[in-house]
Coordinates of C-alpha atoms in Angstrom, one line a residue:
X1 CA -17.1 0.4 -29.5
X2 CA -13.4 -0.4 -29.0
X3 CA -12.6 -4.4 -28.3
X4 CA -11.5 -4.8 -25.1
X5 CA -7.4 -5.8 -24.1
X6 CA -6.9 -8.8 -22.2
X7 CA -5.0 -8.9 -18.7
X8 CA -2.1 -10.2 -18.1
X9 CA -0.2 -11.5 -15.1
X10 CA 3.1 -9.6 -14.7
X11 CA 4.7 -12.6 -13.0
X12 CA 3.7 -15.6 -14.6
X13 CA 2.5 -14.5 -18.0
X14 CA -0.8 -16.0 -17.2
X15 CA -3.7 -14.7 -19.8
X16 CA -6.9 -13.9 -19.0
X17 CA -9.3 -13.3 -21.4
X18 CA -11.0 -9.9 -22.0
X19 CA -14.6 -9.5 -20.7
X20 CA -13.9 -12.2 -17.7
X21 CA -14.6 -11.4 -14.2
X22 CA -12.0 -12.9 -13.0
X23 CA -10.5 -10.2 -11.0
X24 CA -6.4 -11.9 -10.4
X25 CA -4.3 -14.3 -11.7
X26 CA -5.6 -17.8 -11.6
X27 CA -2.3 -19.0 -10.8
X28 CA -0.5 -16.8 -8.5
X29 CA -3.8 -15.1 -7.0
X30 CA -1.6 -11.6 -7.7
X31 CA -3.3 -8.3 -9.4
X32 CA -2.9 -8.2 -13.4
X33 CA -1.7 -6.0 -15.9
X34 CA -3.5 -5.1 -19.4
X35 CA -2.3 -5.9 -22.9
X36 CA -2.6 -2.7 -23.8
X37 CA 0.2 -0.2 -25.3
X38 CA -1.2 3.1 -26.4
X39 CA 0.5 5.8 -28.5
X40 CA -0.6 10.0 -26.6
X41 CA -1.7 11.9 -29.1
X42 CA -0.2 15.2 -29.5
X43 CA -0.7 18.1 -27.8
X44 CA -2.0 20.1 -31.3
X45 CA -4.6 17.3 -31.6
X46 CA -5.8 18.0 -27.8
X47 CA -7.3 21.3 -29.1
X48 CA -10.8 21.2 -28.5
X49 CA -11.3 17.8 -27.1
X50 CA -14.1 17.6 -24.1
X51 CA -12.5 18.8 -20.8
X52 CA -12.2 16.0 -18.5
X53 CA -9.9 13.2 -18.7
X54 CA -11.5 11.9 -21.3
X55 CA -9.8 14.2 -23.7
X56 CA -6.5 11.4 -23.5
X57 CA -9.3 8.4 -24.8
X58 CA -6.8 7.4 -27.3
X59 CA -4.8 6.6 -24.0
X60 CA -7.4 4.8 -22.9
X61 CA -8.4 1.1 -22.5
X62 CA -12.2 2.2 -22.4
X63 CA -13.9 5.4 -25.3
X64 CA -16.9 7.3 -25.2
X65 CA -18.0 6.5 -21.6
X66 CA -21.5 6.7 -20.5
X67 CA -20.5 7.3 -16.4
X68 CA -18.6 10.3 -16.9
X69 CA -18.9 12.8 -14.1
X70 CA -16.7 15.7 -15.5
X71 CA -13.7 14.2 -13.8
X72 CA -10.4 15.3 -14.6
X73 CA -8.3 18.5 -15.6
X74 CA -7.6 19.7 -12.2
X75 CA -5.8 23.1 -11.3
X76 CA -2.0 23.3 -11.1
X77 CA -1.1 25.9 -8.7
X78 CA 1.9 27.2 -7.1
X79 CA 3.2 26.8 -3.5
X80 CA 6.4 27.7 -3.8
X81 CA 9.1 29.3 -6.8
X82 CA 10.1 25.5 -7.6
X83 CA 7.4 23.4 -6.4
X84 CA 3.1 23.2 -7.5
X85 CA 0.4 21.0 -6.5
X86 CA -2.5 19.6 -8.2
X87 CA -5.6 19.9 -7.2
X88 CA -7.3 16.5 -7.3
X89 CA -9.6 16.8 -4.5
X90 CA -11.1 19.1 -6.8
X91 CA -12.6 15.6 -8.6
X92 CA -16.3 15.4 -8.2
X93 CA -16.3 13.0 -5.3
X94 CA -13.4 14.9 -3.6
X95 CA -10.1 12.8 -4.0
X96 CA -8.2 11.8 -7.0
X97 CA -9.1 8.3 -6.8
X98 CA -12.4 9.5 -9.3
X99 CA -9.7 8.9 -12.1
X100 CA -9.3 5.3 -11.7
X101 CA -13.1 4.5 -10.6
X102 CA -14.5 6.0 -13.8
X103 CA -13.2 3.6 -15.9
X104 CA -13.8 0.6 -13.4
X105 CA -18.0 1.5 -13.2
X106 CA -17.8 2.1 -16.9
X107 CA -16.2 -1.7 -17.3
X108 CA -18.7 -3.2 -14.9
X109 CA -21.2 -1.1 -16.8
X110 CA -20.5 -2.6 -20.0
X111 CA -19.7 -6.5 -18.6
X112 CA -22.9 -6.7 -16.7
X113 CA -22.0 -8.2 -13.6
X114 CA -24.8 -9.3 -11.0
X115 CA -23.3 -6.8 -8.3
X116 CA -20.5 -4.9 -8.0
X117 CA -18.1 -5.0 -5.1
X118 CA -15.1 -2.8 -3.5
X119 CA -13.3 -2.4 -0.5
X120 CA -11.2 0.9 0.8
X121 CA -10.3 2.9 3.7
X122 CA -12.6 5.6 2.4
X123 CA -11.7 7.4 -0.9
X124 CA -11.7 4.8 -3.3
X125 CA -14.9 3.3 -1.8
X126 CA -16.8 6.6 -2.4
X127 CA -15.6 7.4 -5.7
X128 CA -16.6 3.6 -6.9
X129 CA -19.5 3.9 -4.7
X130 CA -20.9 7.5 -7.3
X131 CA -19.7 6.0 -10.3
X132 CA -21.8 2.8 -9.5
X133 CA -24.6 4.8 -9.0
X134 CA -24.2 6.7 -12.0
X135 CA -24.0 3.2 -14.0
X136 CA -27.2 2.0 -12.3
X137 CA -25.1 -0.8 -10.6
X138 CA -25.8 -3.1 -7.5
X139 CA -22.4 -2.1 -5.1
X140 CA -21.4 -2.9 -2.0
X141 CA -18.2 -1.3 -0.3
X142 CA -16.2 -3.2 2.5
X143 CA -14.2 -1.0 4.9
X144 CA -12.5 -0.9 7.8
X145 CA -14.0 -0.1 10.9
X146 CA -12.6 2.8 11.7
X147 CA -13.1 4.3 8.6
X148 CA -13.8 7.9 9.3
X149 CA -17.7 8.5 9.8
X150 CA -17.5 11.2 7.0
X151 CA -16.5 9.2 4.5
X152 CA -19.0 6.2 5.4
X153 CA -21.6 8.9 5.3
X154 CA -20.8 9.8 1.5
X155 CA -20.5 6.0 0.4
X156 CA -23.8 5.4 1.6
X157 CA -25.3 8.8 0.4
X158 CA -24.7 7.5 -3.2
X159 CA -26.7 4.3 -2.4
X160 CA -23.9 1.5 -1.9
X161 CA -23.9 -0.5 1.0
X162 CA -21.1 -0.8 3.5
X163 CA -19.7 -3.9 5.1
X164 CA -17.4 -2.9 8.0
X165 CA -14.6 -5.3 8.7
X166 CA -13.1 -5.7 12.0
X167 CA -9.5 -5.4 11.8
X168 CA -7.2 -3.6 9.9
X169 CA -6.7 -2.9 6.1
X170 CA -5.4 -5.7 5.4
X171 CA -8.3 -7.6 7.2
X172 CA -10.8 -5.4 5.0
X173 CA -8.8 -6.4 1.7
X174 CA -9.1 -10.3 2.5
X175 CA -12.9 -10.6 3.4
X176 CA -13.5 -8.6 -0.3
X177 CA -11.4 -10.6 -2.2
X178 CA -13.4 -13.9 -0.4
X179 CA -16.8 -11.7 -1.6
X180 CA -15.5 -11.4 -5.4
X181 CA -15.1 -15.0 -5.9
X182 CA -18.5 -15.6 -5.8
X183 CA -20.6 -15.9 -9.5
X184 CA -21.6 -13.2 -11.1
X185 CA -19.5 -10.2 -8.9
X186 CA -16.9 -7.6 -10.7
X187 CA -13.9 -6.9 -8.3
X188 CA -14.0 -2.9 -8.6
X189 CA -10.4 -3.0 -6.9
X190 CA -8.3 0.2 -7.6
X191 CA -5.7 -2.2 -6.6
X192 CA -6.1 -5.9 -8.4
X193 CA -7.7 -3.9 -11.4
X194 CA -5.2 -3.0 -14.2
X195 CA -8.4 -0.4 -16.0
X196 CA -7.6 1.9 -12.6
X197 CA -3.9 2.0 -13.1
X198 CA -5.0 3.7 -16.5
X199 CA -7.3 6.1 -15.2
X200 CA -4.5 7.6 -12.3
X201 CA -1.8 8.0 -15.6
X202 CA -4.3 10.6 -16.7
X203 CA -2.6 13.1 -13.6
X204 CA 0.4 12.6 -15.7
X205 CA -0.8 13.1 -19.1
X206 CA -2.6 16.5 -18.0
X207 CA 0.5 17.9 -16.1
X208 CA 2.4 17.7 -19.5
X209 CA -0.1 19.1 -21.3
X210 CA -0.7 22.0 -18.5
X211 CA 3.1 22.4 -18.6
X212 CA 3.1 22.7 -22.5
X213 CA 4.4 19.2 -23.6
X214 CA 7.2 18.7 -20.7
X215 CA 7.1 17.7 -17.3
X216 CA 8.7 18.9 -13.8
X217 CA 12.1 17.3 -12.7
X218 CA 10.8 15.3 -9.6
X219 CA 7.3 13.8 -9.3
X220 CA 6.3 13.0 -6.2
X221 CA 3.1 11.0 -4.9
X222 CA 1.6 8.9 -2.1
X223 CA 2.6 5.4 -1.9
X224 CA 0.2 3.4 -0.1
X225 CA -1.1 0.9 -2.8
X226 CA 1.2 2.5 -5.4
X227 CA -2.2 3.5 -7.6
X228 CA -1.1 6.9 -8.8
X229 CA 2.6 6.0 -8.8
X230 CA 2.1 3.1 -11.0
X231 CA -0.3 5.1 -12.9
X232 CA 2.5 8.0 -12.9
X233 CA 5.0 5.4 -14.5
X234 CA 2.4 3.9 -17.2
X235 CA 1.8 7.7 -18.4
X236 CA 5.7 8.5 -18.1
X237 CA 6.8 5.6 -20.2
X238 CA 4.0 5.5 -22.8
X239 CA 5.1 9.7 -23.4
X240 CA 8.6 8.7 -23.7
X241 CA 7.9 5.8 -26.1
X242 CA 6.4 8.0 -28.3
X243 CA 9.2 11.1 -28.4
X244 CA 6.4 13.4 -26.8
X245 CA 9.3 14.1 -23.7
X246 CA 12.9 13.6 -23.7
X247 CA 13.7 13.6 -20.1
X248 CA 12.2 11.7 -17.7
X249 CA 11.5 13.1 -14.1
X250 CA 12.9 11.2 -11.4
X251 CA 9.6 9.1 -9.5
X252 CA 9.4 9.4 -5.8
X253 CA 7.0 7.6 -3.4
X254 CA 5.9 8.9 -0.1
X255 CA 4.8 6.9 3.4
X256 CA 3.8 7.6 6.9
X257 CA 6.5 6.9 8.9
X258 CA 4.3 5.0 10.6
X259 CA 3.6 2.4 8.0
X260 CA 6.4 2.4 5.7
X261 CA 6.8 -1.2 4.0
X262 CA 8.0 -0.6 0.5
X263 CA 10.2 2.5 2.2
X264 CA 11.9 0.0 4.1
X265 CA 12.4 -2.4 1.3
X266 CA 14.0 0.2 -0.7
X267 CA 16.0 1.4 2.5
X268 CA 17.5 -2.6 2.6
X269 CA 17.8 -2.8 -1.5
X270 CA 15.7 -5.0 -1.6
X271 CA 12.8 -5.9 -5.0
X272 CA 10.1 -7.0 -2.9
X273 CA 8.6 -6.4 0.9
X274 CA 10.6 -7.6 3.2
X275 CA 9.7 -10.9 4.9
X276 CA 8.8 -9.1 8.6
X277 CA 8.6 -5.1 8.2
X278 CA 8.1 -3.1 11.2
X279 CA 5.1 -3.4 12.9
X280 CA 2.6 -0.9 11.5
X281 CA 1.1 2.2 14.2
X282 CA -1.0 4.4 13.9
X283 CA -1.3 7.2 11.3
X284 CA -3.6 9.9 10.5
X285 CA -2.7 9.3 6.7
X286 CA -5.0 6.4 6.7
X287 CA -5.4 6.0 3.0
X288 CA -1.9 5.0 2.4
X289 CA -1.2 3.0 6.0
X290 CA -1.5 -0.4 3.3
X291 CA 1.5 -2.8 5.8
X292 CA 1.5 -5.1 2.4
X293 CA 0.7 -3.4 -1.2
X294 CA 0.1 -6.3 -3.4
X295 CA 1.9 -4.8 -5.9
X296 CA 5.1 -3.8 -4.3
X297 CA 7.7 -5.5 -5.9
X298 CA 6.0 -3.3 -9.2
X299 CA 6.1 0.0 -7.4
X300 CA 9.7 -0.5 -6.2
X301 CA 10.9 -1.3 -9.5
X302 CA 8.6 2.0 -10.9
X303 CA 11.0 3.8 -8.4
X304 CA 14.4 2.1 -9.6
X305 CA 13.7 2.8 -13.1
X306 CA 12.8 6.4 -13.0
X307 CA 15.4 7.3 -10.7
X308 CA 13.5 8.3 -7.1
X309 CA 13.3 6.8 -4.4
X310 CA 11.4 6.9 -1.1
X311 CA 10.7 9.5 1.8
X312 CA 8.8 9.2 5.2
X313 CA 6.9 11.9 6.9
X314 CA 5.9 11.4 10.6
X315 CA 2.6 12.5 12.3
X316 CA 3.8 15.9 13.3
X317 CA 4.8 16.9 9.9
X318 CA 1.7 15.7 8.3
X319 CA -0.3 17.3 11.3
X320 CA 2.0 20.4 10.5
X321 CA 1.3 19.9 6.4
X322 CA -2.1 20.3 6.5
X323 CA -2.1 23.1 8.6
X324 CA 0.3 24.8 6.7
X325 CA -1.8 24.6 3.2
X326 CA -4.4 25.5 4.9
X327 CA -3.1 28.7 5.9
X328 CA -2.9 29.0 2.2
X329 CA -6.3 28.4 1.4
X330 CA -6.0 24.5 0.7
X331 CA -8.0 22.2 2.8
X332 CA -6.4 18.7 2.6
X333 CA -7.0 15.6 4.0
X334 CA -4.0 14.1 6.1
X335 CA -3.0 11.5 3.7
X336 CA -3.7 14.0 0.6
X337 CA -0.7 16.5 2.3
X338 CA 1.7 13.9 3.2
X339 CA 3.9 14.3 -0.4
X340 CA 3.7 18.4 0.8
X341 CA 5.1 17.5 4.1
X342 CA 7.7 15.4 2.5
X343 CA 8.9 18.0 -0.1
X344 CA 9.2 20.9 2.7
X345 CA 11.5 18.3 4.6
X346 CA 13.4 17.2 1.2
X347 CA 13.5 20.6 -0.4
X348 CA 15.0 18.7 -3.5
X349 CA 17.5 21.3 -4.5
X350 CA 16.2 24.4 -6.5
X351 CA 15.0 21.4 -8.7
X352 CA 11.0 22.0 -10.2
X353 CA 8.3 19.4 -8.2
X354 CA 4.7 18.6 -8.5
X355 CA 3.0 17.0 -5.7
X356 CA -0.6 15.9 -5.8
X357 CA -3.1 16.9 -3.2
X358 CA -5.3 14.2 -3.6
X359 CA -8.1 14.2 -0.8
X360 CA -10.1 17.1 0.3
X361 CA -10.4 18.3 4.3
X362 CA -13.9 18.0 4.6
X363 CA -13.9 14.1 4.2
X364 CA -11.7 14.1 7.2
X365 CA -11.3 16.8 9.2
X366 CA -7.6 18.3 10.6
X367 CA -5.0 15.5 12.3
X368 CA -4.2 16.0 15.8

């Protein structure tokens, strides 16, 4: 069994010590990164590896996992002559988020923690909540209130329990973090959690190996927590570093108009949130309505580097995205078609795109 890297504050430098349960920097209290700097194998040595995302283990913090539920190596399909889609609600527990849980239950797995903990607006909770089952570990998943009644139903089905929070996102976040400082608890954030950020580059790493060693022009994915985009940019720079691409695609980040902090950020120039965004309304694109990521001032900087930027997509284009892919026979979850709605507003140019499609309809049902 592979050693495990240690963490590492990106602000402070702060260490901590692989196989701790400390879940943030002791210093700061912000998420960490991991020590970890892998070289992609080739796409020659990819022949015949397993098919699931475990076929990029070299890429991996975590090898030869005993929670694997299939997950990964999702279709590429076309929408239009220049731009495709992904489909990662095509993940066993319906959203892409199963990339980043994997390798979260299959840490706690291998730490032994007492109980296991999360907290979510839906998709993240369920796909922790299945992995956890499939580890044979104690979870519990904190939510919002009005976390859609489907989605409560699935967590529960695969034998977590929920706490439902009063209050907002942000409200949720705060009593979880307050439950993971207690002894004995692993912090299964998809946000705090550096082993998730390596599970979503795995979206990357499959859509240069679909696309035979190169990758589309633009990339563009939801922004709520920044988990796939900071995935994205992990995958992008770790390909690059090793000569397997020689362009970079420019990075963009999509929000609700609705709740749109690190939009406005990057609207004023600015590296981090801004001190008092606008006040957040509602949005059917729950899973990325996050009014503070704590990792903004990293996905802004993800943004600036690869060259993107930011778009925002009101409710009647997201209401008018979903139905739209579903006339073509894709059934997506608001949040899931907000990068579609912001590519058919953007159009980009004639240039080549890949959005993600990242929750499936059923958890959610159609907006407005």
């Amino acid at each position: 069994m592979m050693s495990l890297p240690d963490c590492v504050c990106p602000v402070d430098g702060t260490r901590v010590r692989a196989g701790s349960l400390d879940w943030c920097c002791p210093l700061c209290r912000g998420p960490l990164d991991l020590d970890f700097h892998p070289t992609p194998t080739d796409l020659k040595s990819l022949t015949g590896r397993v098919n699931s995302l475990w076929r990029y283990a070299g890429s991996l913090p975590l090898a030869s996992p005993a929670v694997s539920l299939g997950e990964g190596r999702t279709p590429l399909v076309a929408l239009t002559d220049t731009v495709s889609a992904k489909l990662d609600f095509l993940m066993p527990t319906l959203s892409f988020k199963d990339r980043g849980a994997v390798l979260l239950a299959e840490l706690a797995r291998r730490l032994g923690p007492e109980r296991v903990i999360a907290d979510s607006s839906g998709n993240a909770g369920t796909a922790i909540a299945a992995y956890c089952a499939r580890a044979g570990l104690d979870c519990t998943v904190y939510v919002p209130a009005a976390t859609s009644a489907k989605k409560l139903e699935q967590i529960r089905a695969h034998g977590a329990r929920v706490e439902a929070v009063a209050g907002d996102r942000e409200a949720t976040a705060a009593a979880a973090r307050t439950a993971a400082d207690a002894p004995g608890t692993f912090y299964a954030s998809h946000v705090y959690n550096p082993y998730f950020l390596h599970g979503t580059k795995t979206y990357v790493l499959e859509l240069w190996e679909d696309l035979g060693g190169r990758l589309p022009e633009v990339l563009v994915v939801p922004a709520g927590n920044g988990t796939l985009l900071l995935g994205a940019a992990l995958a992008l720079r770790e390909l690059h570093s090793a000569g397997l691409i020689d362009r970079l695609p420019a990075l963009y980040g999509v929000q609700a108009a609705a709740v749109a902090p690190l939009a406005a950020a990057w609207s004023a120039g600015a590296a981090d949130l801004l001190p008092a965004p606008a006040e957040a309304r509602p949005t059917h694109a729950e899973g990325i309505a996050i009014p503070r990521p704590p990792r903004a001032r990293q996905i802004l900087a993800a943004v600036r580097a690869f060259g993107g930027g930011f778009l925002t997509v009101p409710e009647p284009a997201i209401a008018a995205a979903q139905r739209d892919l579903a006339a073509r026979g894709l059934y997506v979850e608001p949040t899931g078609v907000a990068c579609w709605a912001a590519v058919r507003k953007e159009g980009f140019g004639g240039r080549s795109v890949v959005v993600p499609l990242c929750g499936a309809g059923a958890k959610t049902g159609m907006a407005g």
